[in-house]
PDB file of C-alpha atoms and ligand atoms in Angstrom:
ATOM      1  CA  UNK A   1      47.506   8.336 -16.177  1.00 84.00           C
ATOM      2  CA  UNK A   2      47.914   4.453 -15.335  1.00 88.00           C
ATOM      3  CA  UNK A   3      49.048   5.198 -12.348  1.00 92.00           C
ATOM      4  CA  UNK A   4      46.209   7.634 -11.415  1.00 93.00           C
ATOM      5  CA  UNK A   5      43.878   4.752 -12.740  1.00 94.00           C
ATOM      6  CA  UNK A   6      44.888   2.287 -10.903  1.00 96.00           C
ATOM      7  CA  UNK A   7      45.095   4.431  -7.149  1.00 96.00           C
ATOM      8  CA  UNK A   8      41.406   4.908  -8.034  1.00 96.00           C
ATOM      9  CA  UNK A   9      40.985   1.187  -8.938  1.00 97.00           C
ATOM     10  CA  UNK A  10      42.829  -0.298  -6.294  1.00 97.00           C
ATOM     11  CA  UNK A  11      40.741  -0.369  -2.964  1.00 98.00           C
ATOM     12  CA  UNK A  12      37.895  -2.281  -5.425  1.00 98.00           C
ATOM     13  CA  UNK A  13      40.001  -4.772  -6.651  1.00 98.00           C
ATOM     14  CA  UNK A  14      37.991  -7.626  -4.954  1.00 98.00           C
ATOM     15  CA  UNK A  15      34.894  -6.192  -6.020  1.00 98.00           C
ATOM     16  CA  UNK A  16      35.899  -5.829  -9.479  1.00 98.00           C
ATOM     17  CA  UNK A  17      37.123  -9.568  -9.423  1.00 98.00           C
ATOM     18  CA  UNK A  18      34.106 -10.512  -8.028  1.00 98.00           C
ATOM     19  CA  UNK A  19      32.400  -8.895 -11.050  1.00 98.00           C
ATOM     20  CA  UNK A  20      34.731 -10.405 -13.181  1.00 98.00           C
ATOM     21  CA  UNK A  21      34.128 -13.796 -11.933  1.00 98.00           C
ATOM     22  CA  UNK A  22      30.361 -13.742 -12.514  1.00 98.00           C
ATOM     23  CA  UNK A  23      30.896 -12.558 -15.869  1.00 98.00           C
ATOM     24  CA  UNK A  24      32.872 -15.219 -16.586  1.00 98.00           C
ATOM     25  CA  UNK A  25      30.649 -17.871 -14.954  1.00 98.00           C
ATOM     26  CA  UNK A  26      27.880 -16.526 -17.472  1.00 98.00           C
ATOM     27  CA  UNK A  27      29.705 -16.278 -20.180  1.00 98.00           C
ATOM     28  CA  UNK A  28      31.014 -20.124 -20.031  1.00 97.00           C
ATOM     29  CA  UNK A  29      27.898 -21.687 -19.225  1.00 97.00           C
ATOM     30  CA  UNK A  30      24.641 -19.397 -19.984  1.00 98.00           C
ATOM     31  CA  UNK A  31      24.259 -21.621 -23.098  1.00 97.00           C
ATOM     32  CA  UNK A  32      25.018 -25.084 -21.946  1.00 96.00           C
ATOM     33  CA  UNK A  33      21.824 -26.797 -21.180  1.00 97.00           C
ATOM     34  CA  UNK A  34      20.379 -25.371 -24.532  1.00 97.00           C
ATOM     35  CA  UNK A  35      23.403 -26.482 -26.479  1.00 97.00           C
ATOM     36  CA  UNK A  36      23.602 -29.926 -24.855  1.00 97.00           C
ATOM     37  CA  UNK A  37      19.679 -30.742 -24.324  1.00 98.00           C
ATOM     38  CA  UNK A  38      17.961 -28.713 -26.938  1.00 97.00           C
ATOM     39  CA  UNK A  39      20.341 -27.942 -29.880  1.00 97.00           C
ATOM     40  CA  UNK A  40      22.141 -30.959 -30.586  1.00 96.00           C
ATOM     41  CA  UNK A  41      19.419 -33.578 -29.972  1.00 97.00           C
ATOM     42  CA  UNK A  42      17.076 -31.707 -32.804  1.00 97.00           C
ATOM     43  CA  UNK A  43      19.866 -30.909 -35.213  1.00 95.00           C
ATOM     44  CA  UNK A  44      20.894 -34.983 -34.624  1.00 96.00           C
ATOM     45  CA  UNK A  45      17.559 -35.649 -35.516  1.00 97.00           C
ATOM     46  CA  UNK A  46      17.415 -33.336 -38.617  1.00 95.00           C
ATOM     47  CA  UNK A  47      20.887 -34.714 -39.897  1.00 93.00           C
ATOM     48  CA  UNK A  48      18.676 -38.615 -39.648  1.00 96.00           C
ATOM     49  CA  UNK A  49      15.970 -36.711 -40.851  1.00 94.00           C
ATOM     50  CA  UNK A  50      16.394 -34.240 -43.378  1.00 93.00           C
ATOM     51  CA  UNK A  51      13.320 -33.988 -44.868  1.00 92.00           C
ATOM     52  CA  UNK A  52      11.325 -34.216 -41.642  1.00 96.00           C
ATOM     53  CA  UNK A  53       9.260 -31.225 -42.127  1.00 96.00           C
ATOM     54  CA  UNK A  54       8.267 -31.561 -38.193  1.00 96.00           C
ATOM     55  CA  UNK A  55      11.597 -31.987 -37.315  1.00 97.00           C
ATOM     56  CA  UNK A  56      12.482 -28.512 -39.381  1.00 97.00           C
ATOM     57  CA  UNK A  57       9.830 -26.851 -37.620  1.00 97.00           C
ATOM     58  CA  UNK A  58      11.768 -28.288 -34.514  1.00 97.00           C
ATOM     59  CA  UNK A  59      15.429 -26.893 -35.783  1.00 97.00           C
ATOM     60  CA  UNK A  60      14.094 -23.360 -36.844  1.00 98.00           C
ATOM     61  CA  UNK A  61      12.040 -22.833 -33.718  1.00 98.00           C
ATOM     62  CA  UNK A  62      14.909 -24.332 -31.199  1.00 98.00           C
ATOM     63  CA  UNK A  63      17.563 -22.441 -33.215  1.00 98.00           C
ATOM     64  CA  UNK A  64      15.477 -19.157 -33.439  1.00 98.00           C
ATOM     65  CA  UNK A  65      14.987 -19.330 -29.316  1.00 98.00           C
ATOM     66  CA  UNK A  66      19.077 -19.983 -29.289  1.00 98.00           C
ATOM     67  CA  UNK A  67      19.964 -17.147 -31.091  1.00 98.00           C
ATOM     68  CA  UNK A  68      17.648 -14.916 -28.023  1.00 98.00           C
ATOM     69  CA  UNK A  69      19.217 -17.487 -25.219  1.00 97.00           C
ATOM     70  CA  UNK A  70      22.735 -16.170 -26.796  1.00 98.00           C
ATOM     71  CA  UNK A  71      22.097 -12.847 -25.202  1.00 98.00           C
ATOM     72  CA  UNK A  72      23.292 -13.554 -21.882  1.00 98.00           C
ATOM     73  CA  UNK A  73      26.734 -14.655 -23.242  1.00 98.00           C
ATOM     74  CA  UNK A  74      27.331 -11.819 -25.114  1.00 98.00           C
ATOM     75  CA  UNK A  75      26.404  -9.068 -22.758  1.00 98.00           C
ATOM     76  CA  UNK A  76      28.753 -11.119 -19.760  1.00 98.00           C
ATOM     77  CA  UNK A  77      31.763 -11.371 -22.733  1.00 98.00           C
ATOM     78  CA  UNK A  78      32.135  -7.458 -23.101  1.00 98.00           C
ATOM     79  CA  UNK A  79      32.097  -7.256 -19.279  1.00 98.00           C
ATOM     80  CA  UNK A  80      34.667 -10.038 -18.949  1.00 98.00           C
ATOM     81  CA  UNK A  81      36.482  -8.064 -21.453  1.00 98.00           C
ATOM     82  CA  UNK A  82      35.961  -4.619 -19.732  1.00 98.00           C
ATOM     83  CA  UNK A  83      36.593  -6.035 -16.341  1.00 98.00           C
ATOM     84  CA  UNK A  84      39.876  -7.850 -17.227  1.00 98.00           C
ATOM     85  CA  UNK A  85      41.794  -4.663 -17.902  1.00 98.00           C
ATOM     86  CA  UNK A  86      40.327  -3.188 -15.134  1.00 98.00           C
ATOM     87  CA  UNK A  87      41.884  -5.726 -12.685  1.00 98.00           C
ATOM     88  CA  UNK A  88      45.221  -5.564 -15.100  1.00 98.00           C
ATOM     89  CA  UNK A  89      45.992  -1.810 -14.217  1.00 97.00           C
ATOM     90  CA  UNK A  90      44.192  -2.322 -10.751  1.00 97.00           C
ATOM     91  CA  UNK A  91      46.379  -5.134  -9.267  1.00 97.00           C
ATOM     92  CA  UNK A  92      49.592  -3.617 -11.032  1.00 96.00           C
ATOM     93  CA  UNK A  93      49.886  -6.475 -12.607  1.00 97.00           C
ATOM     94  CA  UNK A  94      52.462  -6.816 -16.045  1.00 95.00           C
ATOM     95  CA  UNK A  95      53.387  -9.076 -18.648  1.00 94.00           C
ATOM     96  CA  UNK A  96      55.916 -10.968 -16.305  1.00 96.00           C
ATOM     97  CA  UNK A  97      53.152 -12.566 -15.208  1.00 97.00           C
ATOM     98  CA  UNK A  98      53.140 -15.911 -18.049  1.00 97.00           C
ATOM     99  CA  UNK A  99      49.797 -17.183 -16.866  1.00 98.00           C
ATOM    100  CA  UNK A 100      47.783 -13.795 -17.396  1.00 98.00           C
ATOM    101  CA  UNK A 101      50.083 -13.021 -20.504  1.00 98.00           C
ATOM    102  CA  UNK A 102      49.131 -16.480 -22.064  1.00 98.00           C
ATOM    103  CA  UNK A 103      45.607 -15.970 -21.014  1.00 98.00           C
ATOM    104  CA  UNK A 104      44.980 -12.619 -22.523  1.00 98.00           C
ATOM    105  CA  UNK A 105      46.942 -14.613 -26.103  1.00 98.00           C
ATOM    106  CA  UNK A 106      44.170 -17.077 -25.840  1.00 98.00           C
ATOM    107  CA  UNK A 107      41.450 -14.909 -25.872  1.00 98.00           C
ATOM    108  CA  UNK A 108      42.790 -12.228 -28.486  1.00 98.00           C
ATOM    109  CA  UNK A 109      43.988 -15.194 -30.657  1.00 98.00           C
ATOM    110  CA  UNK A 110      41.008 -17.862 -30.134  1.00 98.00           C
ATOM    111  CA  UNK A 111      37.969 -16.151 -28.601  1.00 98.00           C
ATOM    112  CA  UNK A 112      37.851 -12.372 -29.691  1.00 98.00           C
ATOM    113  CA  UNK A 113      37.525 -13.693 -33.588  1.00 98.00           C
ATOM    114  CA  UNK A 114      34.814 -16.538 -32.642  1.00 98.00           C
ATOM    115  CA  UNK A 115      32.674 -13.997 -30.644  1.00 98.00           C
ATOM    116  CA  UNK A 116      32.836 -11.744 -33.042  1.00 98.00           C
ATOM    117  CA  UNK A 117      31.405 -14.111 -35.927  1.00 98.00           C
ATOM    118  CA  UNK A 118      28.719 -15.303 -33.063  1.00 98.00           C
ATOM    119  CA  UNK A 119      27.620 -11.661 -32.455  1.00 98.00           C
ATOM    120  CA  UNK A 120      27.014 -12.117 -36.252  1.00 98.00           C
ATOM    121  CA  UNK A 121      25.233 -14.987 -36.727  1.00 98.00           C
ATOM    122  CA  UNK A 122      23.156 -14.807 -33.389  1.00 98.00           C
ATOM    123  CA  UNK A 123      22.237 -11.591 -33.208  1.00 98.00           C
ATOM    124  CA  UNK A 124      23.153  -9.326 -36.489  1.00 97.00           C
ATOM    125  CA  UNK A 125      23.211 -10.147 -40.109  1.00 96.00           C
ATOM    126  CA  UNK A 126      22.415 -14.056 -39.541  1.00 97.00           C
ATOM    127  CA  UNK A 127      19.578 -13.853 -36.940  1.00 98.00           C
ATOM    128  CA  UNK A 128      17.006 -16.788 -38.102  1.00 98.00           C
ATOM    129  CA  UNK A 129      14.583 -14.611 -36.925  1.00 98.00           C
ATOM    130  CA  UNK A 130      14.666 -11.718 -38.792  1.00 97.00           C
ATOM    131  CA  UNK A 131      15.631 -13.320 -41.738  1.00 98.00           C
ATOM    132  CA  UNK A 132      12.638 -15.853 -41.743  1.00 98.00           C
ATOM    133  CA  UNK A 133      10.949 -12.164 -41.820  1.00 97.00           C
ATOM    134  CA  UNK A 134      11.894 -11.032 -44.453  1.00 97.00           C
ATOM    135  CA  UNK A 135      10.140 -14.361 -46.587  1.00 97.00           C
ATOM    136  CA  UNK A 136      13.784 -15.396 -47.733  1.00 97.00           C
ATOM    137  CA  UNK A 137      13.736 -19.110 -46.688  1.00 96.00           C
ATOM    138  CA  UNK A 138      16.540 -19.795 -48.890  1.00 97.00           C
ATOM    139  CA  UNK A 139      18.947 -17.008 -47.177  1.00 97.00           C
ATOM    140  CA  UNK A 140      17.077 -18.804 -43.729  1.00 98.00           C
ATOM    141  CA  UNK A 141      18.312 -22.319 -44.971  1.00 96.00           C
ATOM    142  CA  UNK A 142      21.843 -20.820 -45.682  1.00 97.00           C
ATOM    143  CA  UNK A 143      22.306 -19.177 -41.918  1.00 98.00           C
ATOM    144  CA  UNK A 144      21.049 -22.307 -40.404  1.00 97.00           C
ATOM    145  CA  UNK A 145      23.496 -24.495 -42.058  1.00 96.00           C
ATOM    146  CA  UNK A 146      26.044 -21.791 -41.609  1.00 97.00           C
ATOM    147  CA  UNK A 147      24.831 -21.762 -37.607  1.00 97.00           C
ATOM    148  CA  UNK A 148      25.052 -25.503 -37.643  1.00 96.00           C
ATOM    149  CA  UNK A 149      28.807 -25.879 -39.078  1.00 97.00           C
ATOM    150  CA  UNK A 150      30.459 -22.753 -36.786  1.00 98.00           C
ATOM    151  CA  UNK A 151      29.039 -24.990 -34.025  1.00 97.00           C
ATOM    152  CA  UNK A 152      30.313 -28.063 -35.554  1.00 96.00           C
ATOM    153  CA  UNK A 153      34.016 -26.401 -35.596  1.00 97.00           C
ATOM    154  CA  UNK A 154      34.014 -23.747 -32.932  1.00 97.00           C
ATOM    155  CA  UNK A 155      32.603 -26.144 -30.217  1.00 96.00           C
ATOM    156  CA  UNK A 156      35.622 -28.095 -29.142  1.00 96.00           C
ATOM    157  CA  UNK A 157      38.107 -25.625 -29.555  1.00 97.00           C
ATOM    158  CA  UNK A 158      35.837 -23.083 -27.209  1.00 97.00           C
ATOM    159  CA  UNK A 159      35.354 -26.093 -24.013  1.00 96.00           C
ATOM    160  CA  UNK A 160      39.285 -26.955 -24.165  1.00 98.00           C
ATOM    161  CA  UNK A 161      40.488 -23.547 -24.247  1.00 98.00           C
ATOM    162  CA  UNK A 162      37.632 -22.061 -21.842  1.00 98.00           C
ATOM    163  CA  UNK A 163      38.615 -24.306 -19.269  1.00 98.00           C
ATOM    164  CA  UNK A 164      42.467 -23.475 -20.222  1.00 98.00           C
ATOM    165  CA  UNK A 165      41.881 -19.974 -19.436  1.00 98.00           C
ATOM    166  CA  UNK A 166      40.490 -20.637 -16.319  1.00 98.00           C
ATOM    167  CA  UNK A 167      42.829 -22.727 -15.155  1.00 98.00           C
ATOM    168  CA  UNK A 168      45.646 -20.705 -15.467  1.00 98.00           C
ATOM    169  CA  UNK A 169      43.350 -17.779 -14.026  1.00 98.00           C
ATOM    170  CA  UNK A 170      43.166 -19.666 -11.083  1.00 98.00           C
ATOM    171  CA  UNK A 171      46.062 -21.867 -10.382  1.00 98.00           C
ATOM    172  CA  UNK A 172      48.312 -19.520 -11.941  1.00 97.00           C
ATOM    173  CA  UNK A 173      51.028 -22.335 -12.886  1.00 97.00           C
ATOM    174  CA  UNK A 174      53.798 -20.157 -14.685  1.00 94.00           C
TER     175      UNK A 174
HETATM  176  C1  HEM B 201      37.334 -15.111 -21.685  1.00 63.88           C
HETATM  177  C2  HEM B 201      37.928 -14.240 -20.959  1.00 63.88           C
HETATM  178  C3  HEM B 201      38.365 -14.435 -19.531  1.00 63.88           C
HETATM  179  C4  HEM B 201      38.165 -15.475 -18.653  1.00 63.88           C
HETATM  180  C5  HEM B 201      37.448 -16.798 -18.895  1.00 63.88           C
HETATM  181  C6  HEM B 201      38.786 -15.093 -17.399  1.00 63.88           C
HETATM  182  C7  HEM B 201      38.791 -15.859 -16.238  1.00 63.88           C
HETATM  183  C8  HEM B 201      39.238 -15.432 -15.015  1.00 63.88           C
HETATM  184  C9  HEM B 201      39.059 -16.108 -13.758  1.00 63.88           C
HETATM  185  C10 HEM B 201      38.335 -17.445 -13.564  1.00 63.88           C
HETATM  186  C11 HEM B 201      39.655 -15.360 -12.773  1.00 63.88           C
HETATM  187  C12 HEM B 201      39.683 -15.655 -11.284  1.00 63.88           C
HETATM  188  C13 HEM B 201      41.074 -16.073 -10.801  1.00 63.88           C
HETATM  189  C14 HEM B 201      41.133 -16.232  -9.294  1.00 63.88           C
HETATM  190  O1  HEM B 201      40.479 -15.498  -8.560  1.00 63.88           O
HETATM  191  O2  HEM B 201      41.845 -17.110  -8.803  1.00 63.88           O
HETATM  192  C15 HEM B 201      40.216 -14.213 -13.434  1.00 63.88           C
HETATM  193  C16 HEM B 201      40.904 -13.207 -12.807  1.00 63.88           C
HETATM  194  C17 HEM B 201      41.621 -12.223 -13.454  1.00 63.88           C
HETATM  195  N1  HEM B 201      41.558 -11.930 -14.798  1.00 63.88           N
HETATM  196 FE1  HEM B 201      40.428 -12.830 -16.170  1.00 63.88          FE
HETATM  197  N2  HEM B 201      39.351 -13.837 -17.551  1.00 63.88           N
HETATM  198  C18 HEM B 201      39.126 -13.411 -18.840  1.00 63.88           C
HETATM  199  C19 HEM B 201      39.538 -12.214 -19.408  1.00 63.88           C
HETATM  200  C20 HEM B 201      40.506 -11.407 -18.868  1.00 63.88           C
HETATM  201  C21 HEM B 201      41.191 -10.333 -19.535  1.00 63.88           C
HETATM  202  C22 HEM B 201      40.919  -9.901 -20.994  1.00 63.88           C
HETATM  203  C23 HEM B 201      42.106  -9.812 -18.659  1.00 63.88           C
HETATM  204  C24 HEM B 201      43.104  -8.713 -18.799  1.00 63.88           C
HETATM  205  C25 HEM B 201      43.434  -8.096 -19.885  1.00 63.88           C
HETATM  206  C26 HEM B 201      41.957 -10.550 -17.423  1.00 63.88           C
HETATM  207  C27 HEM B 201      42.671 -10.301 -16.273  1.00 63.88           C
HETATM  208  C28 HEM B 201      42.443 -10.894 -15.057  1.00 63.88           C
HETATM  209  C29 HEM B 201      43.103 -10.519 -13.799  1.00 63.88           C
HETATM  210  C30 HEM B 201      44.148  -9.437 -13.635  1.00 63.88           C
HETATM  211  C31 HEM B 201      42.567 -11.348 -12.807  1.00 63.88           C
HETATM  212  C32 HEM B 201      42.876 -11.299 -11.298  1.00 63.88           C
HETATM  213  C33 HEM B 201      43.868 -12.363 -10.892  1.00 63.88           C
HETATM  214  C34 HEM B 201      43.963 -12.483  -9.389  1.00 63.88           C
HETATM  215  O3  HEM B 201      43.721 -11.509  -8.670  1.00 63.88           O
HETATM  216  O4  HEM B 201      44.235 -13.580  -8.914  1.00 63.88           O
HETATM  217  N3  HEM B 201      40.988 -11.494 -17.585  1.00 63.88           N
HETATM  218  N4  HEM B 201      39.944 -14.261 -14.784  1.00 63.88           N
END
């Protein structure tokens, strides 16, 4: 069955690399500018400002728009994830490989659980719009400030090993 899988795969393995790759170009850096530019400044300025009711209006409307901006990260992670595999069986490649075997650790062990709580809190049960919808502003207050702290944790963790995963994609050192 693998091995019937990966005749068929084989002749596109640059292709599906290629796919791969763009994936994972979107997936690392979709959200930057709104993260660095947009996100942080206002929730700096809320943090000096907390009763700032302009400044609120600021946080809910910036965070509401980053929950929609999310979007393009989480429809490249599932093909990063579907296109990974796909070059696994295609290329032949196995689990002597330590680079791609640490790799795939990383992102089973480190970015598989954070994704999942972001698909959450972006776009399911925690979306700030649909919750400041419903005319709960408390529950709105709560996923903000939950929002606010899984960025405040996952964001280091997520640049150091992003760009460890890519550099042992591409230089391949073990
Ligand atoms: C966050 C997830 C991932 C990131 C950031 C990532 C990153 C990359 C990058 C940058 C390359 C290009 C390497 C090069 O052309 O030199 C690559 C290739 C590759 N990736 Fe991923 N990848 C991810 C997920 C996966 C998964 C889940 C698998 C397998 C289970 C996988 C298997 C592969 C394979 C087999 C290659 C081809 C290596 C080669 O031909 O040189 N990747 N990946």
């Amino acid at each position: 069955m693998i091995g019937l899988l990966q005749d068929l795969l084989a002749p596109f393995y640059l292709q599906l690399k290629f796919i791969h790759l763009l994936a994972v170009m979107v997936w690392v850096w979709s959200t930057s500018v709104a993260y660095a530019y947009y996100l942080v400044p206002v929730f700096k300025a809320w943090r000096r400002n907390p009763g700032d009711e302009g400044v609120i209006e600021l946080r809910n409307w910036v965070m509401e728009r980053f929950d929609h901006g999310a979007s393009y990260e989480h429809i490249a992670f599932p093909i990063v994830l579907l296109t990974g595999p796909l070059l696994y069986i295609a290329g032949g490649w196995s689990t002597s490989a330590a680079w791609l075997t640490l790799k795939i650790l990383i992102i089973v062990g480190v970015f598989l659980p954070i994704e999942i709580c972001d698909y959450y809190i972006s776009h399911l049960g925690g979306n700030k719009r649909r919750i400041r919808e419903t005319g709960d502003m408390v529950r709105y207050e709560q996923a903000i400030h939950r929002h606010w702290w899984f960025f405040l944790v996952t964001s280091g963790p997520v640049m150091v090993f992003a760009m460890a995963v890519i550099y042992l994609a591409v230089t391949k050192p073990i």
